[in-house]
Amino acid sequence: MIIQLQQGIPAELKENILRQIQEIGYKANEVITQEAHYLVAIGKKEFDIRRIGQLPGVADIHRVSEEYKLISRRWRVEPTRIDLGDGVVIGEGNFSIMAGPCSIEGEEQIERVVAHLVENNVKVMRGGVFKPRSSPYAFRGLGIDGLKTFHRICRENGIKIITEVMQVSQIEEMIDYVDVFQVGARNSQNFNLLDSLGEAQKPVLLKRGISGTLEELLQAAEYIFSNGNEKIMLCERGIRGYEKAYRNILDLNAVPVLKEKTHLPVIVDPSHGIGLRDYVDSMALAAVMAGADGVIYETHYTPEKAFSDGQQTLNFQESARLIERMRKAYALRESF
Ligand code: PEP
Ligand code: MN
């Protein structure tokens, strides 16, 4: 059960509501986000919710039977839109394109990618400075100094930054240089990290785990929300299967299903999803038609020389073509 409290509710009214919840035999969790003040009450007993709903200080009340609650569409029908500033808004009503290299490699590379994005009117650049790599001997990113350069060049050109945070201790040093924190597939159920990102209040793009179910993804998002941060987008990036012809299985089934289950924006990453440059375009277009609120993909001026994930990275020509096609596909979808 979710109880939204009136803004600025006096302490005694809140205490009264908490007492009543306890009397029914429910356990209340208090959640205060950027947007509102909630009580999430957990319990099994059937009772008439009007008993709580009529109490002074209650703005809204709903029974939500799923394990995830605050991120559920049953609670909030209105889609979440995440405002990154300067007119960049992610969520229903817009189609967001986020693109950039797998890894940030240096100043020249950042400048060239930024110029490509500006030329194609793309407002958000991706690029990892802390890289989760399968091998400890692979390139693991330029770290915080790379992020500072990334930030400076993007700010000079009106571009927003999305980059991966791998552990709690990095949040503080990164936060002033990031517009969206990415939680990678390998960290999708790192609950300590999710708790801390809830407290940090910056927008988060949460990727689905390598073998993660949608239920697990949604519950991971609930961790972030319940710690105080409503600015979450979910990302389908492919799941592990037995097929060897491509890197992962991009589960586009997830798009309409997630859109029905949650009010959060749903983004698709076709680069990691299929893992092969030649097919990224097809899967990105399929994601648009499946109803995604945005696509995030990898691009580099010379993919063959990229420090990581070159095999799935588009060159600028391919990237420009994809941007144009996705915009056309989105316009078509909107016309249905
Ligand atoms: C990435 O975005 O470069 C990345 C490592 O993604 P994932 O966590 O989905 O593998
Ligand atoms: Mn990558």
Short mmCIF file of C-alpha atoms and ligand atoms in Angstrom, two decimals:
data_model
loop_
_atom_site.label_atom_id
_atom_site.label_comp_id
_atom_site.label_asym_id
_atom_site.label_seq_id
_atom_site.Cartn_x
_atom_site.Cartn_y
_atom_site.Cartn_z
CA MET A 1 0.00 0.00 0.00
CA ILE A 2 1.29 3.44 -0.92
CA ILE A 3 0.19 6.52 0.94
CA GLN A 4 1.22 9.86 -0.47
CA LEU A 5 1.30 12.47 2.25
CA GLN A 6 0.38 16.09 1.79
CA GLN A 7 3.38 18.36 1.22
CA GLY A 8 4.72 19.72 4.50
CA ILE A 9 2.48 17.47 6.63
CA PRO A 10 2.68 18.41 10.33
CA ALA A 11 4.52 15.82 12.47
CA GLU A 12 1.49 14.97 14.61
CA LEU A 13 -0.65 14.12 11.57
CA LYS A 14 2.09 11.85 10.23
CA GLU A 15 2.46 10.18 13.64
CA ASN A 16 -1.27 9.55 13.68
CA ILE A 17 -1.16 7.89 10.25
CA LEU A 18 1.83 5.76 11.29
CA ARG A 19 -0.01 4.67 14.44
CA GLN A 20 -3.07 3.63 12.47
CA ILE A 21 -0.92 1.64 10.01
CA GLN A 22 0.73 -0.15 12.90
CA GLU A 23 -2.63 -0.94 14.48
CA ILE A 24 -3.75 -2.65 11.28
CA GLY A 25 -0.60 -4.78 11.54
CA TYR A 26 1.31 -3.21 8.65
CA LYS A 27 4.91 -2.03 8.65
CA ALA A 28 5.42 1.48 7.28
CA ASN A 29 8.51 2.64 5.37
CA GLU A 30 8.90 6.36 4.99
CA VAL A 31 10.15 7.57 1.59
CA ILE A 32 11.03 11.20 0.88
CA THR A 33 12.05 11.98 -2.69
CA GLN A 34 12.78 15.14 -4.72
CA GLU A 35 9.08 15.17 -5.59
CA ALA A 36 7.02 13.98 -2.65
CA HIS A 37 6.63 12.27 0.71
CA TYR A 38 5.27 8.71 0.87
CA LEU A 39 4.63 5.88 3.27
CA VAL A 40 4.98 2.41 1.81
CA ALA A 41 3.06 0.08 4.07
CA ILE A 42 3.78 -3.63 3.87
CA GLY A 43 1.43 -6.27 5.20
CA LYS A 44 -0.97 -9.03 4.19
CA LYS A 45 -4.18 -8.38 6.08
CA GLU A 46 -7.23 -7.31 4.12
CA PHE A 47 -8.78 -4.08 5.32
CA ASP A 48 -10.75 -1.15 3.96
CA ILE A 49 -8.13 1.36 2.75
CA ARG A 50 -10.58 4.19 3.35
CA ARG A 51 -9.66 3.76 7.02
CA ILE A 52 -6.27 5.31 6.17
CA GLY A 53 -7.37 7.29 3.12
CA GLN A 54 -9.71 9.50 5.10
CA LEU A 55 -7.11 10.52 7.67
CA PRO A 56 -6.01 14.16 7.65
CA GLY A 57 -2.66 14.61 5.87
CA VAL A 58 -3.22 11.85 3.29
CA ALA A 59 -3.08 13.12 -0.30
CA ASP A 60 -3.55 9.81 -2.08
CA ILE A 61 -3.65 6.11 -1.32
CA HIS A 62 -3.42 2.93 -3.41
CA ARG A 63 -3.10 -0.75 -2.85
CA VAL A 64 -0.23 -2.15 -4.97
CA SER A 65 0.21 -5.88 -4.72
CA GLU A 66 3.51 -6.17 -6.63
CA GLU A 67 6.81 -6.38 -4.76
CA TYR A 68 7.81 -3.14 -6.48
CA LYS A 69 5.42 -0.37 -5.59
CA LEU A 70 6.50 3.23 -6.08
CA ILE A 71 7.69 2.55 -9.62
CA SER A 72 4.49 0.71 -10.53
CA ARG A 73 2.02 2.02 -13.11
CA ARG A 74 -0.72 0.82 -10.80
CA TRP A 75 0.31 3.54 -8.44
CA ARG A 76 1.16 6.24 -10.95
CA VAL A 77 -0.35 6.25 -14.40
CA GLU A 78 1.37 9.45 -15.48
CA PRO A 79 4.72 8.62 -17.13
CA THR A 80 7.89 9.85 -15.43
CA ARG A 81 9.80 12.45 -17.39
CA ILE A 82 13.36 13.24 -16.42
CA ASP A 83 14.46 16.80 -17.01
CA LEU A 84 18.22 17.08 -17.53
CA GLY A 85 18.03 20.84 -18.03
CA ASP A 86 18.41 23.03 -21.11
CA GLY A 87 15.33 21.47 -22.68
CA VAL A 88 16.62 17.88 -22.55
CA VAL A 89 13.77 15.74 -21.22
CA ILE A 90 13.74 11.94 -21.22
CA GLY A 91 10.44 10.06 -21.15
CA GLU A 92 7.14 9.72 -23.00
CA GLY A 93 6.50 12.52 -25.45
CA ASN A 94 10.14 12.58 -26.59
CA PHE A 95 12.44 10.13 -28.24
CA SER A 96 15.90 10.40 -26.65
CA ILE A 97 19.07 9.50 -28.48
CA MET A 98 22.21 8.95 -26.41
CA ALA A 99 25.39 8.04 -28.22
CA GLY A 100 29.13 7.93 -27.79
CA PRO A 101 32.06 5.60 -27.46
CA CYS A 102 32.18 2.61 -25.16
CA SER A 103 35.15 4.17 -23.35
CA ILE A 104 36.38 7.73 -23.07
CA GLU A 105 39.88 7.63 -24.58
CA GLY A 106 41.13 11.23 -24.50
CA GLU A 107 40.54 14.83 -25.46
CA GLU A 108 40.68 14.46 -29.23
CA GLN A 109 38.23 11.57 -29.20
CA ILE A 110 35.78 13.45 -26.97
CA GLU A 111 35.97 16.52 -29.21
CA ARG A 112 35.33 14.53 -32.35
CA VAL A 113 32.38 12.66 -30.89
CA VAL A 114 30.91 15.87 -29.47
CA ALA A 115 31.20 17.53 -32.90
CA HIS A 116 29.40 14.56 -34.46
CA LEU A 117 26.60 14.77 -31.89
CA VAL A 118 26.23 18.55 -32.26
CA GLU A 119 26.07 18.18 -36.02
CA ASN A 120 23.23 15.66 -35.67
CA ASN A 121 21.41 17.48 -32.87
CA VAL A 122 21.97 14.72 -30.30
CA LYS A 123 22.02 16.10 -26.75
CA VAL A 124 23.39 13.29 -24.59
CA MET A 125 26.81 11.66 -24.89
CA ARG A 126 27.69 8.30 -23.35
CA GLY A 127 31.20 7.12 -22.55
CA GLY A 128 32.71 5.10 -19.72
CA VAL A 129 35.60 6.29 -17.57
CA PHE A 130 35.27 3.41 -15.11
CA LYS A 131 34.89 0.30 -17.25
CA PRO A 132 33.69 -3.11 -16.10
CA ARG A 133 35.80 -5.48 -18.21
CA SER A 134 35.67 -9.26 -18.31
CA SER A 135 39.49 -9.38 -18.24
CA PRO A 136 41.49 -7.51 -15.59
CA TYR A 137 44.16 -6.89 -18.25
CA ALA A 138 41.82 -5.02 -20.62
CA PHE A 139 41.58 -1.19 -20.71
CA ARG A 140 39.63 -0.16 -17.63
CA GLY A 141 39.05 3.52 -18.32
CA LEU A 142 40.65 6.94 -17.74
CA GLY A 143 39.00 7.41 -14.35
CA ILE A 144 38.11 10.73 -12.77
CA ASP A 145 40.60 12.81 -14.80
CA GLY A 146 39.02 11.50 -17.98
CA LEU A 147 35.61 12.40 -16.62
CA LYS A 148 36.70 15.98 -15.92
CA THR A 149 37.88 16.42 -19.51
CA PHE A 150 34.69 14.76 -20.78
CA HIS A 151 32.64 17.16 -18.66
CA ARG A 152 34.52 20.30 -19.72
CA ILE A 153 34.17 19.60 -23.45
CA CYS A 154 30.52 18.59 -23.16
CA ARG A 155 29.63 21.68 -21.14
CA GLU A 156 31.30 23.91 -23.73
CA ASN A 157 29.05 22.35 -26.37
CA GLY A 158 25.73 21.99 -24.55
CA ILE A 159 25.92 18.20 -24.34
CA LYS A 160 24.76 16.15 -21.32
CA ILE A 161 26.84 13.27 -19.95
CA ILE A 162 25.87 9.71 -19.10
CA THR A 163 28.62 7.56 -17.64
CA GLU A 164 28.90 4.42 -15.55
CA VAL A 165 29.48 4.43 -11.82
CA MET A 166 30.78 1.10 -10.53
CA GLN A 167 30.94 1.55 -6.79
CA VAL A 168 29.58 3.63 -3.94
CA SER A 169 32.87 5.39 -3.26
CA GLN A 170 32.94 6.85 -6.79
CA ILE A 171 29.61 8.67 -6.50
CA GLU A 172 30.89 11.63 -4.57
CA GLU A 173 33.90 12.34 -6.80
CA MET A 174 31.83 11.91 -9.97
CA ILE A 175 28.61 13.67 -9.09
CA ASP A 176 29.50 17.21 -10.17
CA TYR A 177 30.64 15.98 -13.60
CA VAL A 178 27.72 13.73 -14.48
CA ASP A 179 24.16 14.32 -15.72
CA VAL A 180 23.05 10.68 -15.61
CA PHE A 181 24.72 7.87 -13.67
CA GLN A 182 24.69 4.56 -15.53
CA VAL A 183 24.44 1.35 -13.52
CA GLY A 184 25.92 -1.40 -15.65
CA ALA A 185 24.50 -4.85 -16.17
CA ARG A 186 27.04 -6.36 -13.80
CA ASN A 187 25.94 -4.03 -11.02
CA SER A 188 22.20 -4.26 -11.62
CA GLN A 189 21.67 -5.93 -8.25
CA ASN A 190 24.40 -4.18 -6.30
CA PHE A 191 21.96 -3.06 -3.65
CA ASN A 192 24.42 -0.89 -1.76
CA LEU A 193 25.14 1.04 -4.94
CA LEU A 194 21.41 1.36 -5.69
CA ASP A 195 20.73 2.64 -2.15
CA SER A 196 23.46 5.26 -2.50
CA LEU A 197 22.23 6.38 -5.93
CA GLY A 198 18.82 6.82 -4.37
CA GLU A 199 20.33 9.18 -1.86
CA ALA A 200 22.46 10.94 -4.47
CA GLN A 201 19.37 12.22 -6.32
CA LYS A 202 20.99 12.45 -9.79
CA PRO A 203 19.18 10.76 -12.69
CA VAL A 204 20.08 7.08 -13.09
CA LEU A 205 19.99 4.77 -16.10
CA LEU A 206 19.65 1.28 -14.67
CA LYS A 207 20.62 -1.58 -16.96
CA ARG A 208 19.07 -5.01 -16.83
CA GLY A 209 21.37 -7.68 -15.36
CA ILE A 210 23.16 -10.10 -17.67
CA SER A 211 20.68 -12.82 -16.70
CA GLY A 212 18.23 -10.53 -14.97
CA THR A 213 14.48 -10.97 -15.05
CA LEU A 214 12.19 -7.98 -15.49
CA GLU A 215 10.98 -8.49 -11.93
CA GLU A 216 14.57 -8.17 -10.70
CA LEU A 217 15.11 -5.04 -12.79
CA LEU A 218 11.94 -3.46 -11.42
CA GLN A 219 12.84 -4.30 -7.85
CA ALA A 220 16.33 -2.85 -8.38
CA ALA A 221 14.67 0.38 -9.56
CA GLU A 222 12.46 0.33 -6.46
CA TYR A 223 15.65 0.39 -4.35
CA ILE A 224 16.67 3.68 -5.98
CA PHE A 225 13.21 5.24 -5.72
CA SER A 226 12.66 4.16 -2.11
CA ASN A 227 15.94 5.80 -1.14
CA GLY A 228 14.71 9.14 -2.39
CA ASN A 229 15.35 9.36 -6.12
CA GLU A 230 12.49 9.26 -8.64
CA LYS A 231 14.70 10.04 -11.64
CA ILE A 232 15.24 6.55 -12.96
CA MET A 233 15.19 5.11 -16.47
CA LEU A 234 15.37 1.41 -17.24
CA CYS A 235 17.58 -0.02 -19.95
CA GLU A 236 17.18 -3.26 -21.87
CA ARG A 237 20.67 -4.23 -23.05
CA GLY A 238 20.31 -7.91 -23.92
CA ILE A 239 20.38 -11.02 -21.77
CA ARG A 240 22.64 -14.05 -21.83
CA GLY A 241 21.37 -16.89 -24.00
CA TYR A 242 22.82 -19.99 -25.64
CA GLU A 243 23.07 -18.53 -29.12
CA LYS A 244 26.65 -17.88 -30.22
CA ALA A 245 25.94 -15.95 -33.43
CA TYR A 246 25.69 -12.68 -31.48
CA ARG A 247 26.78 -11.33 -28.14
CA ASN A 248 23.46 -11.23 -26.27
CA ILE A 249 19.76 -11.62 -26.94
CA LEU A 250 18.21 -8.17 -27.12
CA ASP A 251 14.89 -8.79 -25.43
CA LEU A 252 12.57 -6.35 -27.13
CA ASN A 253 9.63 -8.14 -25.49
CA ALA A 254 10.74 -6.26 -22.41
CA VAL A 255 9.83 -2.87 -23.89
CA PRO A 256 6.02 -3.09 -24.03
CA VAL A 257 5.92 -5.23 -20.90
CA LEU A 258 7.99 -2.75 -18.87
CA LYS A 259 6.00 0.16 -20.27
CA GLU A 260 2.87 -1.48 -18.92
CA LYS A 261 4.34 -2.34 -15.52
CA THR A 262 6.10 0.90 -14.69
CA HIS A 263 5.81 4.63 -15.26
CA LEU A 264 9.59 4.92 -15.72
CA PRO A 265 11.12 5.62 -19.16
CA VAL A 266 12.43 2.57 -21.02
CA ILE A 267 15.63 2.87 -23.05
CA VAL A 268 17.16 0.23 -25.34
CA ASP A 269 20.88 -0.41 -25.90
CA PRO A 270 21.18 -2.31 -29.19
CA SER A 271 25.01 -2.13 -29.20
CA HIS A 272 25.47 -4.41 -26.20
CA GLY A 273 22.21 -6.16 -27.08
CA ILE A 274 23.44 -7.71 -30.31
CA GLY A 275 27.12 -6.86 -30.11
CA LEU A 276 27.74 -6.70 -33.87
CA ARG A 277 28.01 -3.42 -35.75
CA ASP A 278 26.13 -4.54 -38.86
CA TYR A 279 22.94 -5.29 -36.94
CA VAL A 280 22.80 -2.41 -34.48
CA ASP A 281 20.78 -0.33 -36.93
CA SER A 282 18.04 -2.98 -37.36
CA MET A 283 17.68 -3.57 -33.65
CA ALA A 284 17.63 0.15 -32.84
CA LEU A 285 14.79 0.66 -35.33
CA ALA A 286 12.96 -2.34 -33.91
CA ALA A 287 13.34 -0.80 -30.44
CA VAL A 288 11.75 2.43 -31.66
CA MET A 289 8.78 0.55 -33.06
CA ALA A 290 8.48 -1.55 -29.88
CA GLY A 291 7.78 1.66 -27.98
CA ALA A 292 11.13 2.58 -26.39
CA ASP A 293 11.50 6.11 -25.02
CA GLY A 294 15.06 6.25 -26.27
CA VAL A 295 18.07 4.41 -27.61
CA ILE A 296 21.65 4.44 -26.34
CA TYR A 297 24.35 3.16 -28.67
CA GLU A 298 28.10 3.20 -29.26
CA THR A 299 29.83 5.32 -31.89
CA HIS A 300 33.47 6.25 -32.60
CA TYR A 301 35.29 7.84 -35.54
CA THR A 302 37.38 4.71 -36.08
CA PRO A 303 35.60 1.78 -34.42
CA GLU A 304 38.42 -0.61 -35.41
CA LYS A 305 40.75 1.37 -33.16
CA ALA A 306 38.37 1.85 -30.22
CA PHE A 307 39.83 0.85 -26.84
CA SER A 308 36.76 -1.30 -26.13
CA ASP A 309 33.72 -2.77 -27.90
CA GLY A 310 34.86 -1.70 -31.39
CA GLN A 311 33.08 -4.72 -32.93
CA GLN A 312 29.70 -3.26 -32.02
CA THR A 313 30.53 0.43 -32.50
CA LEU A 314 29.17 2.47 -35.42
CA ASN A 315 31.36 4.88 -37.36
CA PHE A 316 30.05 8.43 -37.73
CA GLN A 317 28.53 7.82 -41.13
CA GLU A 318 26.58 4.82 -39.84
CA SER A 319 25.66 6.74 -36.73
CA ALA A 320 24.31 9.74 -38.69
CA ARG A 321 22.24 7.42 -40.84
CA LEU A 322 20.84 5.67 -37.79
CA ILE A 323 19.90 8.95 -36.11
CA GLU A 324 17.95 10.01 -39.17
CA ARG A 325 16.23 6.64 -39.46
CA MET A 326 15.28 6.51 -35.79
CA ARG A 327 13.73 9.96 -36.02
CA LYS A 328 11.72 8.88 -39.03
CA ALA A 329 10.65 5.67 -37.31
CA TYR A 330 9.60 7.60 -34.20
CA ALA A 331 7.55 10.04 -36.29
CA LEU A 332 5.86 7.07 -37.94
CA ARG A 333 5.14 5.48 -34.55
CA GLU A 334 3.66 8.72 -33.29
CA SER A 335 1.37 8.85 -36.34
CA PHE A 336 -0.27 5.49 -35.53
C1 PEP B 1 28.65 -0.11 -21.48
O1 PEP B 1 27.64 0.60 -21.55
O2 PEP B 1 29.70 0.16 -22.08
C2 PEP B 1 28.55 -1.37 -20.71
C3 PEP B 1 29.63 -1.92 -20.16
O3 PEP B 1 27.31 -1.84 -20.67
P1 PEP B 1 26.69 -3.14 -19.92
O4 PEP B 1 26.78 -2.85 -18.45
O5 PEP B 1 25.29 -3.18 -20.45
O6 PEP B 1 27.50 -4.33 -20.33
MN MN B 2 30.57 -1.03 -24.27
#
